[in-house]
CSV table of C-alpha atoms in Angstrom, one decimal:
chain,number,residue,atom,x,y,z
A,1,UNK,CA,24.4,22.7,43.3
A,2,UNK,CA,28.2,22.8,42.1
A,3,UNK,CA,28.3,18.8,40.2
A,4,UNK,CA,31.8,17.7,41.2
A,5,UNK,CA,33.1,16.1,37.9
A,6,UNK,CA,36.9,15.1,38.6
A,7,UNK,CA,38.4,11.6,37.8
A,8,UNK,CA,40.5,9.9,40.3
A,9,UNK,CA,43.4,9.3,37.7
A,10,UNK,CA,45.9,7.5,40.0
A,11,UNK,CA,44.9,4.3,38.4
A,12,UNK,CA,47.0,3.5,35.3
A,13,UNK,CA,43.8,2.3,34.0
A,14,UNK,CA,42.3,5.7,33.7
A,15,UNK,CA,46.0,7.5,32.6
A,16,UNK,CA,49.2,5.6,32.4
A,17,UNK,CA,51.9,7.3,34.5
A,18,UNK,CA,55.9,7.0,33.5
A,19,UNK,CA,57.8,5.9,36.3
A,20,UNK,CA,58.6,9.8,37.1
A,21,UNK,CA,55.0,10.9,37.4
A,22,UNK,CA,54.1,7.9,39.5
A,23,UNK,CA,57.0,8.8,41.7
A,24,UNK,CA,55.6,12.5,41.6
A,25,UNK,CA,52.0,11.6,42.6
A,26,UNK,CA,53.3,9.3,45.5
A,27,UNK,CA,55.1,12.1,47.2
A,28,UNK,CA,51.8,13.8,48.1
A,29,UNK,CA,52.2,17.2,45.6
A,30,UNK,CA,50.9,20.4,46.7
A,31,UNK,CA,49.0,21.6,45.2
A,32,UNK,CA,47.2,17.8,45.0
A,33,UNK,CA,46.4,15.7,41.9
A,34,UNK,CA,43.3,16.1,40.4
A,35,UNK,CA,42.2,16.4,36.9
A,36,UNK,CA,38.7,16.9,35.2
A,37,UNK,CA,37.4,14.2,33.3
A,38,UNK,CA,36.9,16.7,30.4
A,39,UNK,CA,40.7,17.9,30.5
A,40,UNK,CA,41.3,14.0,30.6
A,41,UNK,CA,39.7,13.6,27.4
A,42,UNK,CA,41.7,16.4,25.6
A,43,UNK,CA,45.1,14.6,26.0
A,44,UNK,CA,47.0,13.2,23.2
A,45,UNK,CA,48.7,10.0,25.6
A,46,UNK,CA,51.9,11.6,25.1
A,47,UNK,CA,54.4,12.5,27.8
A,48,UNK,CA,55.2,15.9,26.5
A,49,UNK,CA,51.3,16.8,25.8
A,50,UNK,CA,51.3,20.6,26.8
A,51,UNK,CA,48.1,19.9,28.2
A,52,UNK,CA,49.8,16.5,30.6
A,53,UNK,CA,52.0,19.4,31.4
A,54,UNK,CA,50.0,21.4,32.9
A,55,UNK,CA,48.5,19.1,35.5
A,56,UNK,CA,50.2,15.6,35.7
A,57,UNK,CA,53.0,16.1,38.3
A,58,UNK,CA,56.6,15.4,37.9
A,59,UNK,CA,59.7,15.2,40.3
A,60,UNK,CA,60.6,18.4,39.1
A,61,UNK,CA,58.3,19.9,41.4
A,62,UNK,CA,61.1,18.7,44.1
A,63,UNK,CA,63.5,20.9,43.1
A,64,UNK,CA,63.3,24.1,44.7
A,65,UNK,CA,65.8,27.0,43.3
A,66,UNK,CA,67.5,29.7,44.9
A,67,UNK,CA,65.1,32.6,45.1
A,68,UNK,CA,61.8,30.7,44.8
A,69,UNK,CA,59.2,31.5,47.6
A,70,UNK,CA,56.0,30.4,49.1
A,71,UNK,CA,54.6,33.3,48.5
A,72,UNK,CA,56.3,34.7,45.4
A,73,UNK,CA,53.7,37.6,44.8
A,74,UNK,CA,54.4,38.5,48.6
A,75,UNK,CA,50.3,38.7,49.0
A,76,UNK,CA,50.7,37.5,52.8
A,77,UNK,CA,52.2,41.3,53.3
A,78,UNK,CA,49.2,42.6,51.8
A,79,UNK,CA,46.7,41.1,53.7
A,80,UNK,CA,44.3,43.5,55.9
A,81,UNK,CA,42.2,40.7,56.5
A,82,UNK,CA,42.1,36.8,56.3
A,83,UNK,CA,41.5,36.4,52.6
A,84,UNK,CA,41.5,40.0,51.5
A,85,UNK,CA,44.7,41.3,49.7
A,86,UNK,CA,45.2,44.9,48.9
A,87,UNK,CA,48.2,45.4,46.7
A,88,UNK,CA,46.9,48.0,44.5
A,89,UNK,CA,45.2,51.4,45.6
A,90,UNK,CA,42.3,50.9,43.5
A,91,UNK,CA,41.3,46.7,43.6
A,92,UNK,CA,41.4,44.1,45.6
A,93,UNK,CA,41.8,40.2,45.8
A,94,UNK,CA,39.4,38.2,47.9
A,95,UNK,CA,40.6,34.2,47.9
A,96,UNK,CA,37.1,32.8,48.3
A,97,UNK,CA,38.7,28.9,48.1
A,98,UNK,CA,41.7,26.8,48.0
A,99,UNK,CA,40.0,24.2,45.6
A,100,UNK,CA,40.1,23.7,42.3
A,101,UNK,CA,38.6,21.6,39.6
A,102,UNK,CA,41.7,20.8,38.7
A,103,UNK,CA,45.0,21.8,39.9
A,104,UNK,CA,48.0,23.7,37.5
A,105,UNK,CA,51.6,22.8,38.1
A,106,UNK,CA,52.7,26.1,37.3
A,107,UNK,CA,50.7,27.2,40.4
A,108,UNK,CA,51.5,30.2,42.3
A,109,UNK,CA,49.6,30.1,44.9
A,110,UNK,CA,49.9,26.8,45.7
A,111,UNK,CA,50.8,27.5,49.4
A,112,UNK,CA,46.7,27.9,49.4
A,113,UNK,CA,45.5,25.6,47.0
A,114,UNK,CA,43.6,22.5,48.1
A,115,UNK,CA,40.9,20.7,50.4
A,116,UNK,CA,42.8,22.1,53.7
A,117,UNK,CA,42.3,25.9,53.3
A,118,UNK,CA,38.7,25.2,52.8
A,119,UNK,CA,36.4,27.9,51.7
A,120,UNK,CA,35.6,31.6,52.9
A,121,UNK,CA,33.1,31.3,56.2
A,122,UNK,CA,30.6,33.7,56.7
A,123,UNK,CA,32.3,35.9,59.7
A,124,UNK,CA,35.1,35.8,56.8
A,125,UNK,CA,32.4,37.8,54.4
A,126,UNK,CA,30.6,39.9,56.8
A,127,UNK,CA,34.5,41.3,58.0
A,128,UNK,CA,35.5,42.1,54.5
A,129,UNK,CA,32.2,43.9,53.6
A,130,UNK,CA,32.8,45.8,56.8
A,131,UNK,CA,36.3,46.8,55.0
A,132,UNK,CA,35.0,47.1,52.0
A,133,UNK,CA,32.3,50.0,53.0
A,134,UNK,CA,35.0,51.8,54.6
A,135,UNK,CA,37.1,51.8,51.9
A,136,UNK,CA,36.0,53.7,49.1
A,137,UNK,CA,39.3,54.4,47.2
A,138,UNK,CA,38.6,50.5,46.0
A,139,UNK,CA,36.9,50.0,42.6
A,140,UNK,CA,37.2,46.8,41.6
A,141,UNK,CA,37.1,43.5,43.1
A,142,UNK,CA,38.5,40.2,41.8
A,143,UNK,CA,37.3,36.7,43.2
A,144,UNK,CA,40.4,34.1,43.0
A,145,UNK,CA,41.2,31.3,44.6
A,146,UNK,CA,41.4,27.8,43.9
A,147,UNK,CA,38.6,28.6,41.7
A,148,UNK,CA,35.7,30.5,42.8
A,149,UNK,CA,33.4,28.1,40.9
A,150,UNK,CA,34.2,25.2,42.7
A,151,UNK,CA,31.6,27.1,45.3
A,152,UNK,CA,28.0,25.5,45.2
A,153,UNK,CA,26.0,28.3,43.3
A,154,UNK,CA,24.3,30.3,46.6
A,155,UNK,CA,27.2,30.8,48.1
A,156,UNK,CA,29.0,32.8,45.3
A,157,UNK,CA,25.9,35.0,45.0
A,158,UNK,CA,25.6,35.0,48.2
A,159,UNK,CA,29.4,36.2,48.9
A,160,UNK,CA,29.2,38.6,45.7
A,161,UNK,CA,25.7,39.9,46.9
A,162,UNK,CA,27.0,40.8,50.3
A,163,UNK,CA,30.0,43.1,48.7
A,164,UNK,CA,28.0,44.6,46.0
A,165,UNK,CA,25.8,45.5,49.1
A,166,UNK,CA,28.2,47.4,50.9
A,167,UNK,CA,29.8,48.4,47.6
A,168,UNK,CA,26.9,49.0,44.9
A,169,UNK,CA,29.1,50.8,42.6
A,170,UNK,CA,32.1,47.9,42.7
A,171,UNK,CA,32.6,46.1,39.7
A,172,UNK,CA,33.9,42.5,39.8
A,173,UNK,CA,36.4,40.3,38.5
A,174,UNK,CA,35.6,36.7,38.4
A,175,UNK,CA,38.9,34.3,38.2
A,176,UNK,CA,38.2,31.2,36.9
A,177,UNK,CA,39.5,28.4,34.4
A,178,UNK,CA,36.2,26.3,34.8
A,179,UNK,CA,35.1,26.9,31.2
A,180,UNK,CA,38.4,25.2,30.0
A,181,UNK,CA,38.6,22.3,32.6
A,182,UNK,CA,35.0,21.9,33.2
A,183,UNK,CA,32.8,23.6,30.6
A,184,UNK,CA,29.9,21.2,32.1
A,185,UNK,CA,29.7,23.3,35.3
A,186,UNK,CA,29.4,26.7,32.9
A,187,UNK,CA,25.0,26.2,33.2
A,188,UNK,CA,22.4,28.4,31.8
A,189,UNK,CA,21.2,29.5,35.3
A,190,UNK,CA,25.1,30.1,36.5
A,191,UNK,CA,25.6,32.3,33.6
A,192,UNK,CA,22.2,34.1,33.9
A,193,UNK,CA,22.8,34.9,37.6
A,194,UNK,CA,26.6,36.0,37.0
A,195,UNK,CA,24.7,38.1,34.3
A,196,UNK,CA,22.5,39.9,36.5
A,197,UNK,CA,25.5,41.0,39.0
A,198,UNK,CA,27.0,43.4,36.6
A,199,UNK,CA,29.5,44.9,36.2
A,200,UNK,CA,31.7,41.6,36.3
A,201,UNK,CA,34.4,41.0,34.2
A,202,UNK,CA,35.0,37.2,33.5
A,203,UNK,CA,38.7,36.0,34.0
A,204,UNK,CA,39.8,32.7,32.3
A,205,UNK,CA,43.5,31.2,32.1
A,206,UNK,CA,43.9,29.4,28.8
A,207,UNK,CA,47.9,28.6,27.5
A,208,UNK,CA,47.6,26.6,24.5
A,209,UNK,CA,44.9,26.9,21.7
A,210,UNK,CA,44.0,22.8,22.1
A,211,UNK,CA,42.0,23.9,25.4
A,212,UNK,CA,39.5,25.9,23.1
A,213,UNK,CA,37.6,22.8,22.7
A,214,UNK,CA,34.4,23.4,21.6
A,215,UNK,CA,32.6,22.2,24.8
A,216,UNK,CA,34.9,25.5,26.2
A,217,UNK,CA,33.5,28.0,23.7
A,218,UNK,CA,30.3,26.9,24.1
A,219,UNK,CA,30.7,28.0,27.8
A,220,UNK,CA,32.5,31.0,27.3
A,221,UNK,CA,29.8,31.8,24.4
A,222,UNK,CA,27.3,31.6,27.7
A,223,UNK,CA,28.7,34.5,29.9
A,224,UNK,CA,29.1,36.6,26.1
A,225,UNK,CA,25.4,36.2,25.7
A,226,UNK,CA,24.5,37.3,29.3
A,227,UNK,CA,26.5,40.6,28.8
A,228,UNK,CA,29.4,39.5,30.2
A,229,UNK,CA,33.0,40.8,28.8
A,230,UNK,CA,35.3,37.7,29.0
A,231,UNK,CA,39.1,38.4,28.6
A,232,UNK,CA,42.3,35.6,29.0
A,233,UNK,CA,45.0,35.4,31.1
A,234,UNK,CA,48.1,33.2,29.8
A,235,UNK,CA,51.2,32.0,31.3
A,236,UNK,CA,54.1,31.5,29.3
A,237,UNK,CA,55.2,28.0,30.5
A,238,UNK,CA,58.3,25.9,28.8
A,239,UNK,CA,57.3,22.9,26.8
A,240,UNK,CA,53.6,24.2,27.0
A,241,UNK,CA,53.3,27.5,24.8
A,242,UNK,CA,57.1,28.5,24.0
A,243,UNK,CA,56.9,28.5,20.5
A,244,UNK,CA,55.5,31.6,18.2
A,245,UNK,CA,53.3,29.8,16.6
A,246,UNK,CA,51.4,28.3,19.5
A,247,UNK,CA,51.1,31.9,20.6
A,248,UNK,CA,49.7,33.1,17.6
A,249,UNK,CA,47.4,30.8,17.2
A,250,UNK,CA,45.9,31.1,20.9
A,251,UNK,CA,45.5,34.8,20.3
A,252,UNK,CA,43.9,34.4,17.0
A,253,UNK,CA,41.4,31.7,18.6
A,254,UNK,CA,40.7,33.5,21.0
A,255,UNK,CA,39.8,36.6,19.2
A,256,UNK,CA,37.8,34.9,16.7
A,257,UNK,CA,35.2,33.9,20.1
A,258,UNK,CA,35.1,37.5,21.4
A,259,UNK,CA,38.1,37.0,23.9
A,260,UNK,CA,40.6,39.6,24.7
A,261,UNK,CA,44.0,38.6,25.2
A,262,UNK,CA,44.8,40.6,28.4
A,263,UNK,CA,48.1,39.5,29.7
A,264,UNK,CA,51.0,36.8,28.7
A,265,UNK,CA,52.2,36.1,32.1
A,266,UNK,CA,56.3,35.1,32.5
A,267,UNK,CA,56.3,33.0,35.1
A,268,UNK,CA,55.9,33.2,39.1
A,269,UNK,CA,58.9,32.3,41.4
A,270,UNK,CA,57.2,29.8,43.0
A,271,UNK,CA,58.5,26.8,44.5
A,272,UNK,CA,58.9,23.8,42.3
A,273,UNK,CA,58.1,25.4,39.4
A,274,UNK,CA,61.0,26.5,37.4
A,275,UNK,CA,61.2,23.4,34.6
A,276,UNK,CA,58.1,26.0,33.5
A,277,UNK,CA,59.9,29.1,33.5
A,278,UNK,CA,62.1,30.7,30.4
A,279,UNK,CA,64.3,33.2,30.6
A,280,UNK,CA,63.4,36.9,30.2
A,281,UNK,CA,65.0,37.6,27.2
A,282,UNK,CA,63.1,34.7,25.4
A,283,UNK,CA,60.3,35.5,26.6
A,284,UNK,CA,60.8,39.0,25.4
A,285,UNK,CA,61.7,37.6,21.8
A,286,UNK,CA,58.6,35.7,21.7
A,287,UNK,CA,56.4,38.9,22.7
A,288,UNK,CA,58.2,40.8,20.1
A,289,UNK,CA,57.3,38.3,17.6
A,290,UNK,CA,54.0,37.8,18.5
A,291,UNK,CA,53.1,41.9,18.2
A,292,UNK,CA,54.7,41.5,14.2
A,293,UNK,CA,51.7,38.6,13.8
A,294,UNK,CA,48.7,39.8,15.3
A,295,UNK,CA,46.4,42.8,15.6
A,296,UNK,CA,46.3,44.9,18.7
A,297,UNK,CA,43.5,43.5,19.9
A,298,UNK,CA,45.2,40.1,19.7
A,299,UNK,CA,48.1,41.1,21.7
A,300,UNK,CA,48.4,40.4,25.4
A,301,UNK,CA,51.0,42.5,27.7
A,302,UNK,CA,53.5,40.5,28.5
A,303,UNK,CA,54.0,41.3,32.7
A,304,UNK,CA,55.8,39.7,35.5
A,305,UNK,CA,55.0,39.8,38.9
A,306,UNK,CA,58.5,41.1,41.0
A,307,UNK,CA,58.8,38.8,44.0
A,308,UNK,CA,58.0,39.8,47.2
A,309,UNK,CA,54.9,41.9,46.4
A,310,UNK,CA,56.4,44.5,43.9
A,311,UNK,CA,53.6,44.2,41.5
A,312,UNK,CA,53.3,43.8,38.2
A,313,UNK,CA,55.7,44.9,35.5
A,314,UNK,CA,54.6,45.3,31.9
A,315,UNK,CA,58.1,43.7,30.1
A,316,UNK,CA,58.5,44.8,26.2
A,317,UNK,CA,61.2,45.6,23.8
A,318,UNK,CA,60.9,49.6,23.1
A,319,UNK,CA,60.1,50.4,20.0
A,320,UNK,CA,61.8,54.0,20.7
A,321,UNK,CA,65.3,54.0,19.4
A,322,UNK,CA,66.7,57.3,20.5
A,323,UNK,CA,66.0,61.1,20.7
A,324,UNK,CA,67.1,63.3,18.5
A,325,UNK,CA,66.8,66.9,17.2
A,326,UNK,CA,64.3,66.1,14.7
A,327,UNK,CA,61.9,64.3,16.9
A,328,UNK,CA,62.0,60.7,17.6
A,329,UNK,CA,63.5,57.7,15.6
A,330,UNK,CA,60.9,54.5,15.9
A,331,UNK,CA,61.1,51.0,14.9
A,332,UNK,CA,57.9,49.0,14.0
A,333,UNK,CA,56.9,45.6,15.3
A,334,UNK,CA,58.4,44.4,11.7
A,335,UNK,CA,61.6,45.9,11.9
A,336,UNK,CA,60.8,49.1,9.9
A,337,UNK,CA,63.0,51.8,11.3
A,338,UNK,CA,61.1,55.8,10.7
A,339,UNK,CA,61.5,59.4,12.1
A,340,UNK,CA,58.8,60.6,13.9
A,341,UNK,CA,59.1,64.3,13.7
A,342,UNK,CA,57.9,66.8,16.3
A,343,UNK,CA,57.0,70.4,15.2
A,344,UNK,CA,55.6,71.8,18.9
């Protein structure tokens, strides 16, 4: 069984609300309110906690700016089947749930998140299997949401058993910030039977180092030990993680557990969300400063997603100055400036 550990925090008894929050919470967000008990007991009671942030709505969430969508990854477009979305050749997407443990402000999918979209039904599993047999150009296969572990146990194995069926040689992506907001619902026999449907690569979203808690390594530490490579996806959210040292110290932490920093994330255009987003150019400062302070195992690839289904687009300042007849003139992460001479 999936335990269902959230706390009701719309009491000021269990979290006090400013008068803005309040206001927020009354007007019925999307996606909802709802916060883990465990991610309750990480915050610091102030307003600007990067962690309240991340999940305590605000009217800013009202405000919706010229060019933000619905669907700001344009995933509708790519959309074969109910659920399934094929935007790259090679993988696809397969929104098992709208729920969450929790749910992020920074949300982009938020036009799916929540009790109302409900979870994939079985004609829903047997159709994309169908698709997925015929399909065989598709490698890899990432289960998103909501968050797939919201599912009771059975189902997920039974949904990932079903396309590892018609697909024995896919490999799987599982999407999933439970470790962080729930580490409780990370058990021994979860872990053990994600373990035994290799290949699966485990998925987590973690944006500032104070969610490493050590109930959340301990977790993570239990897909590790069942063979399972666990790598992070962060968003770069204002007031949350835009500062170099924040960054450095998430990628450091999460090195040190065995975590691979896979991609800093500027973000989505997605409605009521742009109090998170910073402009390109700092986010490119802060990804050039962040390559000078960690190894290359530590450093994520800063990416955006183009609106309207464009894909992803790996954003860095080049490190190539110019051409010239000698070969190539480079500049290091530090500043260093070098020839780099070709004799072909």
């Amino acid at each position: 069984m999936t335990p269902r550990r959230t706390a009701d925090i719309n009491f000021p008894e269990t979290l006090k609300l400013s008068s803005d929050e309040r206001k927020a919470v009354s007007a019925s967000p999307a996606p909802p309110f709802k916060i883990t008990k465990h991610w309750l007991s990480l915050l610091d009671g102030s307003l600007d906690d990067p962690l309240r942030r991340q999940v305590v709505p605000t009217t800013a969430e009202q405000l919706i700016l010229p060019g933000e969508l619905q669907d700001p990854l344009g995933e509708d477009a790519f959309s074969p089947l109910p659920r399934l979305v094929h935007r790259y050749t090679n993988r696809v997407l397969v929104v098992v749930t709208g729920q969450c443990a929790q749910y992020c402000r920074h949300c982009f999918r938020r036009r799916l998140t929540g009790d109302s979209f409900g979870e994939i039904t079985e004609t829903q599993i047997q159709d994309i299997s169908c698709w997925l047999s015929l399909h065989s150009e598709v490698k890899e296969l990432l289960l998103s949401g909501g968050d797939p572990l919201t599912l009771k146990d059975n189902k997920l194995f039974k949904i990932m058993d079903s396309f590892r069926m018609a697909r024995p040689d896919i490999v799987f992506r599982l999407a999933t910030r439970m470790p962080i907001v729930d580490p409780e619902r990370i058990t021994t026999s979860l872990a053990r039977e994600l373990g035994r449907r290799r290949p699966l690569w485990v998925v987590i979203q973690t944006n500032h180092p104070r969610e490493l808690s050590p109930k959340a390594i301990s977790s993570i530490e239990s897909f590790q030990l069942r063979g399972l490579p666990v790598i992070n996806q962060a968003v770069l959210l204002r007031g949350v993680n835009d500062n170099i040292e924040i960054l450095e110290e998430l990628s450091n932490t999460l090195v040190r557990i065995g975590v691979k920093p896979y991609y800093l994330f500027q973000g989505d255009m997605a409605e009521g969300t742009g109090h998170f987003r910073l402009p390109l150019e700092e986010g490119l400062r802060l990804s050039g400063e962040l390559r000078a302070r960690v190894s290359g195992l530590g450093m994520p690839s800063y990416a955006v997603d183009l609106p309207g289904g464009g894909g992803k687009v790996p954003l860095d300042i080049t490190y190539i100055q110019n051409r010239c007849d000698e070969g190539w003139n480079l500049r290091t992460p530090d500043g260093i400036e070098g020839l780099y001479k070709e004799n072909l």
